[in-house]
GROMACS .gro file of C-alpha atoms in nm:
model
  353
    1UNK     CA    1 -13.484  -0.975   8.739
    2UNK     CA    2 -13.457  -0.740   8.440
    3UNK     CA    3 -13.214  -0.454   8.442
    4UNK     CA    4 -12.932  -0.312   8.233
    5UNK     CA    5 -12.650  -0.384   8.476
    6UNK     CA    6 -12.641  -0.742   8.609
    7UNK     CA    7 -12.594  -0.773   8.983
    8UNK     CA    8 -12.384  -1.067   9.098
    9UNK     CA    9 -12.443  -1.188   9.454
   10UNK     CA   10 -12.110  -1.317   9.589
   11UNK     CA   11 -12.058  -1.557   9.880
   12UNK     CA   12 -11.717  -1.418   9.974
   13UNK     CA   13 -11.645  -1.656  10.265
   14UNK     CA   14 -11.658  -1.994  10.095
   15UNK     CA   15 -11.319  -2.033   9.923
   16UNK     CA   16 -11.042  -2.247  10.069
   17UNK     CA   17 -10.805  -1.950  10.047
   18UNK     CA   18 -11.032  -1.703  10.223
   19UNK     CA   19 -11.231  -1.393  10.123
   20UNK     CA   20 -10.939  -1.234   9.935
   21UNK     CA   21 -11.017  -1.471   9.646
   22UNK     CA   22 -11.359  -1.311   9.589
   23UNK     CA   23 -11.233  -0.953   9.602
   24UNK     CA   24 -10.937  -1.030   9.376
   25UNK     CA   25 -11.174  -1.209   9.140
   26UNK     CA   26 -11.392  -0.899   9.107
   27UNK     CA   27 -11.088  -0.685   9.024
   28UNK     CA   28 -10.972  -0.939   8.766
   29UNK     CA   29 -11.308  -0.975   8.591
   30UNK     CA   30 -11.350  -0.597   8.564
   31UNK     CA   31 -11.006  -0.585   8.401
   32UNK     CA   32 -11.099  -0.865   8.160
   33UNK     CA   33 -11.438  -0.714   8.081
   34UNK     CA   34 -11.385  -0.337   8.101
   35UNK     CA   35 -11.716  -0.268   7.924
   36UNK     CA   36 -11.934  -0.472   8.159
   37UNK     CA   37 -12.172  -0.268   8.377
   38UNK     CA   38 -12.192  -0.555   8.630
   39UNK     CA   39 -12.212  -0.474   8.998
   40UNK     CA   40 -12.134  -0.705   9.292
   41UNK     CA   41 -12.325  -0.761   9.615
   42UNK     CA   42 -12.059  -0.914   9.840
   43UNK     CA   43 -12.166  -1.110  10.150
   44UNK     CA   44 -11.927  -1.184  10.435
   45UNK     CA   45 -11.743  -1.069  10.744
   46UNK     CA   46 -11.696  -0.691  10.722
   47UNK     CA   47 -11.387  -0.697  10.945
   48UNK     CA   48 -11.208  -0.921  10.694
   49UNK     CA   49 -11.357  -0.782  10.373
   50UNK     CA   50 -11.343  -0.407  10.428
   51UNK     CA   51 -10.959  -0.386  10.417
   52UNK     CA   52 -10.949  -0.611  10.110
   53UNK     CA   53 -11.204  -0.396   9.927
   54UNK     CA   54 -11.017  -0.079  10.027
   55UNK     CA   55 -10.703  -0.224   9.867
   56UNK     CA   56 -10.882  -0.337   9.549
   57UNK     CA   57 -10.882  -0.155   9.216
   58UNK     CA   58 -11.076   0.174   9.203
   59UNK     CA   59 -11.337   0.026   8.968
   60UNK     CA   60 -11.386  -0.276   9.197
   61UNK     CA   61 -11.436  -0.048   9.498
   62UNK     CA   62 -11.695   0.147   9.301
   63UNK     CA   63 -11.888  -0.163   9.193
   64UNK     CA   64 -11.890  -0.353   9.526
   65UNK     CA   65 -12.164  -0.325   9.785
   66UNK     CA   66 -12.066  -0.502  10.108
   67UNK     CA   67 -12.330  -0.689  10.310
   68UNK     CA   68 -12.200  -0.797  10.650
   69UNK     CA   69 -12.276  -1.147  10.779
   70UNK     CA   70 -12.185  -1.289  11.117
   71UNK     CA   71 -12.141  -1.650  11.006
   72UNK     CA   72 -12.024  -1.868  10.720
   73UNK     CA   73 -12.069  -2.222  10.593
   74UNK     CA   74 -11.749  -2.417  10.641
   75UNK     CA   75 -11.606  -2.673  10.399
   76UNK     CA   76 -11.632  -2.937  10.672
   77UNK     CA   77 -12.004  -2.880  10.736
   78UNK     CA   78 -12.237  -3.161  10.635
   79UNK     CA   79 -12.519  -3.044  10.404
   80UNK     CA   80 -12.792  -3.135  10.653
   81UNK     CA   81 -12.617  -2.944  10.932
   82UNK     CA   82 -12.550  -2.649  10.702
   83UNK     CA   83 -12.919  -2.615  10.616
   84UNK     CA   84 -13.015  -2.606  10.983
   85UNK     CA   85 -12.745  -2.361  11.091
   86UNK     CA   86 -12.681  -2.147  10.784
   87UNK     CA   87 -12.960  -1.889  10.804
   88UNK     CA   88 -12.788  -1.551  10.806
   89UNK     CA   89 -12.458  -1.689  10.674
   90UNK     CA   90 -12.281  -1.545  10.370
   91UNK     CA   91 -12.400  -1.839  10.156
   92UNK     CA   92 -12.762  -1.817  10.270
   93UNK     CA   93 -12.777  -1.439  10.225
   94UNK     CA   94 -12.614  -1.455   9.883
   95UNK     CA   95 -12.887  -1.695   9.768
   96UNK     CA   96 -13.163  -1.494   9.939
   97UNK     CA   97 -13.054  -1.186   9.740
   98UNK     CA   98 -13.149  -1.367   9.418
   99UNK     CA   99 -13.475  -1.497   9.563
  100UNK     CA  100 -13.570  -1.146   9.677
  101UNK     CA  101 -13.487  -0.987   9.342
  102UNK     CA  102 -13.185  -0.795   9.468
  103UNK     CA  103 -12.944  -0.982   9.238
  104UNK     CA  104 -12.950  -1.188   8.920
  105UNK     CA  105 -12.711  -1.473   8.998
  106UNK     CA  106 -12.510  -1.620   9.288
  107UNK     CA  107 -12.141  -1.710   9.272
  108UNK     CA  108 -11.987  -1.917   9.552
  109UNK     CA  109 -11.668  -2.117   9.602
  110UNK     CA  110 -11.811  -2.276   9.915
  111UNK     CA  111 -11.902  -2.626  10.027
  112UNK     CA  112 -12.065  -2.794   9.724
  113UNK     CA  113 -12.305  -3.015   9.917
  114UNK     CA  114 -12.412  -2.730  10.142
  115UNK     CA  115 -12.458  -2.494   9.847
  116UNK     CA  116 -12.677  -2.752   9.675
  117UNK     CA  117 -12.886  -2.818   9.986
  118UNK     CA  118 -12.930  -2.452  10.084
  119UNK     CA  119 -13.010  -2.355   9.724
  120UNK     CA  120 -13.295  -2.607   9.722
  121UNK     CA  121 -13.434  -2.456  10.043
  122UNK     CA  122 -13.395  -2.089   9.949
  123UNK     CA  123 -13.464  -2.095   9.573
  124UNK     CA  124 -13.669  -2.416   9.547
  125UNK     CA  125 -13.669  -2.661   9.259
  126UNK     CA  126 -13.814  -2.575   8.921
  127UNK     CA  127 -14.146  -2.748   8.852
  128UNK     CA  128 -14.085  -3.082   8.684
  129UNK     CA  129 -13.728  -3.119   8.813
  130UNK     CA  130 -13.656  -3.369   9.091
  131UNK     CA  131 -13.296  -3.276   9.169
  132UNK     CA  132 -13.056  -3.005   9.054
  133UNK     CA  133 -12.749  -3.094   8.852
  134UNK     CA  134 -12.407  -2.933   8.826
  135UNK     CA  135 -12.297  -2.857   8.471
  136UNK     CA  136 -11.942  -2.808   8.348
  137UNK     CA  137 -11.835  -2.647   8.020
  138UNK     CA  138 -11.574  -2.878   7.868
  139UNK     CA  139 -11.335  -2.724   7.609
  140UNK     CA  140 -11.331  -2.907   7.275
  141UNK     CA  141 -11.203  -2.836   6.920
  142UNK     CA  142 -11.558  -2.717   6.838
  143UNK     CA  143 -11.595  -2.482   7.133
  144UNK     CA  144 -11.748  -2.617   7.455
  145UNK     CA  145 -11.945  -2.927   7.546
  146UNK     CA  146 -12.175  -2.896   7.847
  147UNK     CA  147 -12.143  -3.206   8.068
  148UNK     CA  148 -12.390  -3.279   8.348
  149UNK     CA  149 -12.419  -3.400   8.613
  150UNK     CA  150 -12.060  -3.365   8.742
  151UNK     CA  151 -12.114  -3.433   9.109
  152UNK     CA  152 -12.453  -3.343   9.256
  153UNK     CA  153 -12.634  -3.677   9.212
  154UNK     CA  154 -12.443  -4.000   9.262
  155UNK     CA  155 -12.737  -4.214   9.150
  156UNK     CA  156 -12.994  -4.112   8.889
  157UNK     CA  157 -13.304  -4.266   8.738
  158UNK     CA  158 -13.395  -4.245   8.368
  159UNK     CA  159 -13.629  -3.948   8.416
  160UNK     CA  160 -13.359  -3.751   8.597
  161UNK     CA  161 -13.116  -3.808   8.310
  162UNK     CA  162 -13.375  -3.676   8.066
  163UNK     CA  163 -13.432  -3.373   8.291
  164UNK     CA  164 -13.056  -3.312   8.281
  165UNK     CA  165 -13.064  -3.335   7.901
  166UNK     CA  166 -13.340  -3.073   7.879
  167UNK     CA  167 -13.161  -2.836   8.116
  168UNK     CA  168 -12.820  -2.886   7.953
  169UNK     CA  169 -12.955  -2.817   7.605
  170UNK     CA  170 -13.120  -2.492   7.714
  171UNK     CA  171 -12.807  -2.392   7.902
  172UNK     CA  172 -12.585  -2.450   7.597
  173UNK     CA  173 -12.804  -2.225   7.387
  174UNK     CA  174 -12.806  -1.953   7.651
  175UNK     CA  175 -12.438  -1.950   7.743
  176UNK     CA  176 -12.256  -2.076   7.434
  177UNK     CA  177 -12.485  -1.929   7.172
  178UNK     CA  178 -12.569  -2.247   6.982
  179UNK     CA  179 -12.893  -2.255   6.782
  180UNK     CA  180 -12.967  -2.628   6.785
  181UNK     CA  181 -12.726  -2.801   7.025
  182UNK     CA  182 -12.698  -3.177   6.998
  183UNK     CA  183 -12.745  -3.400   7.303
  184UNK     CA  184 -12.583  -3.734   7.381
  185UNK     CA  185 -12.611  -3.987   7.665
  186UNK     CA  186 -12.277  -4.107   7.802
  187UNK     CA  187 -12.243  -4.483   7.768
  188UNK     CA  188 -11.981  -4.756   7.735
  189UNK     CA  189 -12.056  -4.785   7.365
  190UNK     CA  190 -12.272  -4.634   7.093
  191UNK     CA  191 -12.457  -4.956   7.011
  192UNK     CA  192 -12.822  -4.974   7.112
  193UNK     CA  193 -12.777  -5.275   7.342
  194UNK     CA  194 -12.477  -5.132   7.532
  195UNK     CA  195 -12.497  -4.986   7.882
  196UNK     CA  196 -12.700  -5.043   8.196
  197UNK     CA  197 -13.077  -5.044   8.232
  198UNK     CA  198 -13.092  -4.680   8.344
  199UNK     CA  199 -12.909  -4.539   8.042
  200UNK     CA  200 -13.106  -4.752   7.797
  201UNK     CA  201 -13.435  -4.652   7.963
  202UNK     CA  202 -13.339  -4.284   7.943
  203UNK     CA  203 -13.263  -4.328   7.572
  204UNK     CA  204 -13.610  -4.477   7.513
  205UNK     CA  205 -13.777  -4.205   7.719
  206UNK     CA  206 -13.618  -3.926   7.517
  207UNK     CA  207 -13.733  -4.086   7.193
  208UNK     CA  208 -14.085  -4.166   7.319
  209UNK     CA  209 -14.140  -3.822   7.474
  210UNK     CA  210 -14.044  -3.648   7.150
  211UNK     CA  211 -13.833  -3.395   7.336
  212UNK     CA  212 -13.776  -3.084   7.127
  213UNK     CA  213 -13.400  -3.100   7.076
  214UNK     CA  214 -13.148  -3.272   6.847
  215UNK     CA  215 -13.083  -3.605   7.012
  216UNK     CA  216 -12.771  -3.787   6.893
  217UNK     CA  217 -12.800  -4.102   7.102
  218UNK     CA  218 -12.518  -4.269   7.295
  219UNK     CA  219 -12.168  -4.122   7.313
  220UNK     CA  220 -11.849  -4.258   7.469
  221UNK     CA  221 -11.596  -4.104   7.705
  222UNK     CA  222 -11.352  -3.990   7.438
  223UNK     CA  223 -11.636  -3.819   7.250
  224UNK     CA  224 -11.659  -3.555   7.526
  225UNK     CA  225 -11.323  -3.394   7.451
  226UNK     CA  226 -11.372  -3.443   7.077
  227UNK     CA  227 -11.694  -3.243   7.096
  228UNK     CA  228 -11.909  -3.502   6.917
  229UNK     CA  229 -12.218  -3.351   7.081
  230UNK     CA  230 -12.281  -3.012   7.243
  231UNK     CA  231 -12.431  -3.167   7.558
  232UNK     CA  232 -12.331  -3.492   7.731
  233UNK     CA  233 -12.558  -3.633   8.002
  234UNK     CA  234 -12.457  -3.872   8.278
  235UNK     CA  235 -12.502  -3.934   8.650
  236UNK     CA  236 -12.300  -3.732   8.900
  237UNK     CA  237 -12.077  -4.024   9.000
  238UNK     CA  238 -11.959  -4.091   8.646
  239UNK     CA  239 -11.948  -3.724   8.550
  240UNK     CA  240 -11.736  -3.625   8.848
  241UNK     CA  241 -11.486  -3.903   8.781
  242UNK     CA  242 -11.466  -3.800   8.415
  243UNK     CA  243 -11.413  -3.435   8.511
  244UNK     CA  244 -11.143  -3.508   8.771
  245UNK     CA  245 -10.970  -3.749   8.532
  246UNK     CA  246 -10.960  -3.480   8.263
  247UNK     CA  247 -10.826  -3.223   8.512
  248UNK     CA  248 -10.556  -3.467   8.623
  249UNK     CA  249 -10.459  -3.538   8.263
  250UNK     CA  250 -10.424  -3.166   8.193
  251UNK     CA  251 -10.198  -3.127   8.496
  252UNK     CA  252  -9.988  -3.426   8.383
  253UNK     CA  253  -9.945  -3.283   8.032
  254UNK     CA  254  -9.853  -2.942   8.178
  255UNK     CA  255  -9.598  -3.112   8.406
  256UNK     CA  256  -9.444  -3.298   8.112
  257UNK     CA  257  -9.423  -2.974   7.916
  258UNK     CA  258  -9.243  -2.792   8.198
  259UNK     CA  259  -9.013  -3.089   8.246
  260UNK     CA  260  -8.930  -3.108   7.875
  261UNK     CA  261  -8.873  -2.735   7.828
  262UNK     CA  262  -8.636  -2.710   8.128
  263UNK     CA  263  -8.442  -3.033   8.073
  264UNK     CA  264  -8.144  -2.869   7.897
  265UNK     CA  265  -8.011  -2.539   7.770
  266UNK     CA  266  -8.123  -2.629   7.419
  267UNK     CA  267  -8.474  -2.705   7.544
  268UNK     CA  268  -8.486  -2.372   7.728
  269UNK     CA  269  -8.382  -2.186   7.413
  270UNK     CA  270  -8.646  -2.376   7.217
  271UNK     CA  271  -8.908  -2.287   7.480
  272UNK     CA  272  -8.812  -1.921   7.446
  273UNK     CA  273  -8.883  -1.924   7.073
  274UNK     CA  274  -9.200  -2.130   7.127
  275UNK     CA  275  -9.322  -1.862   7.366
  276UNK     CA  276  -9.286  -1.617   7.082
  277UNK     CA  277  -9.482  -1.854   6.858
  278UNK     CA  278  -9.782  -1.926   7.076
  279UNK     CA  279  -9.679  -2.140   7.373
  280UNK     CA  280  -9.843  -1.892   7.606
  281UNK     CA  281 -10.168  -1.947   7.418
  282UNK     CA  282 -10.139  -2.322   7.475
  283UNK     CA  283 -10.052  -2.269   7.841
  284UNK     CA  284 -10.365  -2.057   7.883
  285UNK     CA  285 -10.580  -2.332   7.732
  286UNK     CA  286 -10.431  -2.586   7.974
  287UNK     CA  287 -10.494  -2.362   8.276
  288UNK     CA  288 -10.794  -2.505   8.470
  289UNK     CA  289 -10.870  -2.154   8.598
  290UNK     CA  290 -10.982  -2.063   8.246
  291UNK     CA  291 -11.285  -2.295   8.269
  292UNK     CA  292 -11.363  -2.263   8.641
  293UNK     CA  293 -11.731  -2.255   8.731
  294UNK     CA  294 -12.022  -2.494   8.710
  295UNK     CA  295 -12.387  -2.391   8.705
  296UNK     CA  296 -12.647  -2.554   8.930
  297UNK     CA  297 -12.935  -2.630   8.696
  298UNK     CA  298 -13.294  -2.702   8.796
  299UNK     CA  299 -13.346  -2.425   9.052
  300UNK     CA  300 -13.571  -2.119   9.045
  301UNK     CA  301 -13.263  -1.902   9.024
  302UNK     CA  302 -12.913  -1.904   8.882
  303UNK     CA  303 -12.620  -2.031   9.091
  304UNK     CA  304 -12.256  -2.066   8.983
  305UNK     CA  305 -12.029  -2.298   9.181
  306UNK     CA  306 -11.660  -2.206   9.169
  307UNK     CA  307 -11.390  -2.457   9.258
  308UNK     CA  308 -11.317  -2.416   9.629
  309UNK     CA  309 -10.940  -2.417   9.585
  310UNK     CA  310 -10.925  -2.156   9.311
  311UNK     CA  311 -10.746  -1.821   9.327
  312UNK     CA  312 -10.858  -1.474   9.217
  313UNK     CA  313 -10.802  -1.549   8.848
  314UNK     CA  314 -11.012  -1.862   8.867
  315UNK     CA  315 -11.287  -1.693   9.067
  316UNK     CA  316 -11.296  -1.420   8.802
  317UNK     CA  317 -11.380  -1.688   8.545
  318UNK     CA  318 -11.674  -1.804   8.759
  319UNK     CA  319 -11.787  -1.441   8.793
  320UNK     CA  320 -11.765  -1.403   8.414
  321UNK     CA  321 -11.989  -1.707   8.374
  322UNK     CA  322 -12.234  -1.548   8.616
  323UNK     CA  323 -12.236  -1.228   8.410
  324UNK     CA  324 -12.299  -1.432   8.093
  325UNK     CA  325 -12.601  -1.615   8.231
  326UNK     CA  326 -12.744  -1.316   8.420
  327UNK     CA  327 -12.906  -1.185   8.102
  328UNK     CA  328 -13.016  -1.521   7.964
  329UNK     CA  329 -13.363  -1.677   7.960
  330UNK     CA  330 -13.273  -2.044   7.982
  331UNK     CA  331 -13.471  -2.092   8.303
  332UNK     CA  332 -13.796  -2.033   8.115
  333UNK     CA  333 -13.686  -2.211   7.796
  334UNK     CA  334 -13.676  -2.554   7.962
  335UNK     CA  335 -14.038  -2.548   8.074
  336UNK     CA  336 -14.198  -2.670   7.748
  337UNK     CA  337 -13.970  -2.974   7.728
  338UNK     CA  338 -14.020  -3.055   8.095
  339UNK     CA  339 -14.395  -3.054   8.029
  340UNK     CA  340 -14.348  -3.295   7.737
  341UNK     CA  341 -14.146  -3.523   7.962
  342UNK     CA  342 -14.415  -3.517   8.231
  343UNK     CA  343 -14.688  -3.604   7.980
  344UNK     CA  344 -14.479  -3.891   7.842
  345UNK     CA  345 -14.425  -4.030   8.192
  346UNK     CA  346 -14.798  -4.004   8.271
  347UNK     CA  347 -14.889  -4.180   7.947
  348UNK     CA  348 -14.641  -4.459   8.022
  349UNK     CA  349 -14.785  -4.503   8.373
  350UNK     CA  350 -15.138  -4.533   8.231
  351UNK     CA  351 -15.022  -4.790   7.975
  352UNK     CA  352 -14.836  -4.994   8.237
  353UNK     CA  353 -15.139  -4.998   8.467
   0.00000   0.00000   0.00000
């Protein structure tokens, strides 16, 4: 969809803390980005949302169009059940708005499995992609590393990992502005013989297919936060554990900081002067709400998954990510490399037979 003002389709009923999160998020993002012309198509229960919108900022009220829905997908719903029962829900309608050309991108804090399953039904998979992947933008000293998959696919074959690499590289260029992002495969070591059969086969496939990106090779877990490569590829089981471990570590460090700075009067005085010298900047970097939002890659449409337990500030970050990708062309940029991958797989099959 091509237009000056991006339209963000919002599933307002999915968050753990209710629809207020979505409305607050819209107010927050319009405060953060006062120049954005973005508009918001908000799907959900009118009885709950109308009072929230009426109490929102004047600019938010002006930019929101409310679309009433009678049902919602609950966090406890199994993906298979959600697909069968979700037609007409806030999640389904938010996705349908992108499919029908009414909006550019979907943002939802709802049930991850259901969002993945319904997205595949409504938007369909991109040609050459077997399964979608969830990407996360990981802060590093060099900017951001895109890590995928972080939870959509517990088990992956070599071809799927290469598909993730192609999608992640295009996404990094579109969202983070890199010209030639580097790609690495997550492994237990950088040596050629390290790792399981799947990772080693994916490494060979990338090299044999002559994929058009800068391939670094294997990277290790600590290389993610160091930013050794711009894109790190792994299966959803490993990626989700890595992501949750990093989030837990950030919370632990933040706890230690609070504990240290309130342990005595001297520490409190020191914290006061540190606040003047940039402690607030560090606190902002450690706030998980500042990086909230993962993009579902591999679909014929753009979908941003917000953390279900976030608040308005965190949801605003996911909305900001949606605004960033709304004007990008990464969906079309991956097609040439997916075609190369398909040809390489066909050639290998002919050789093997």
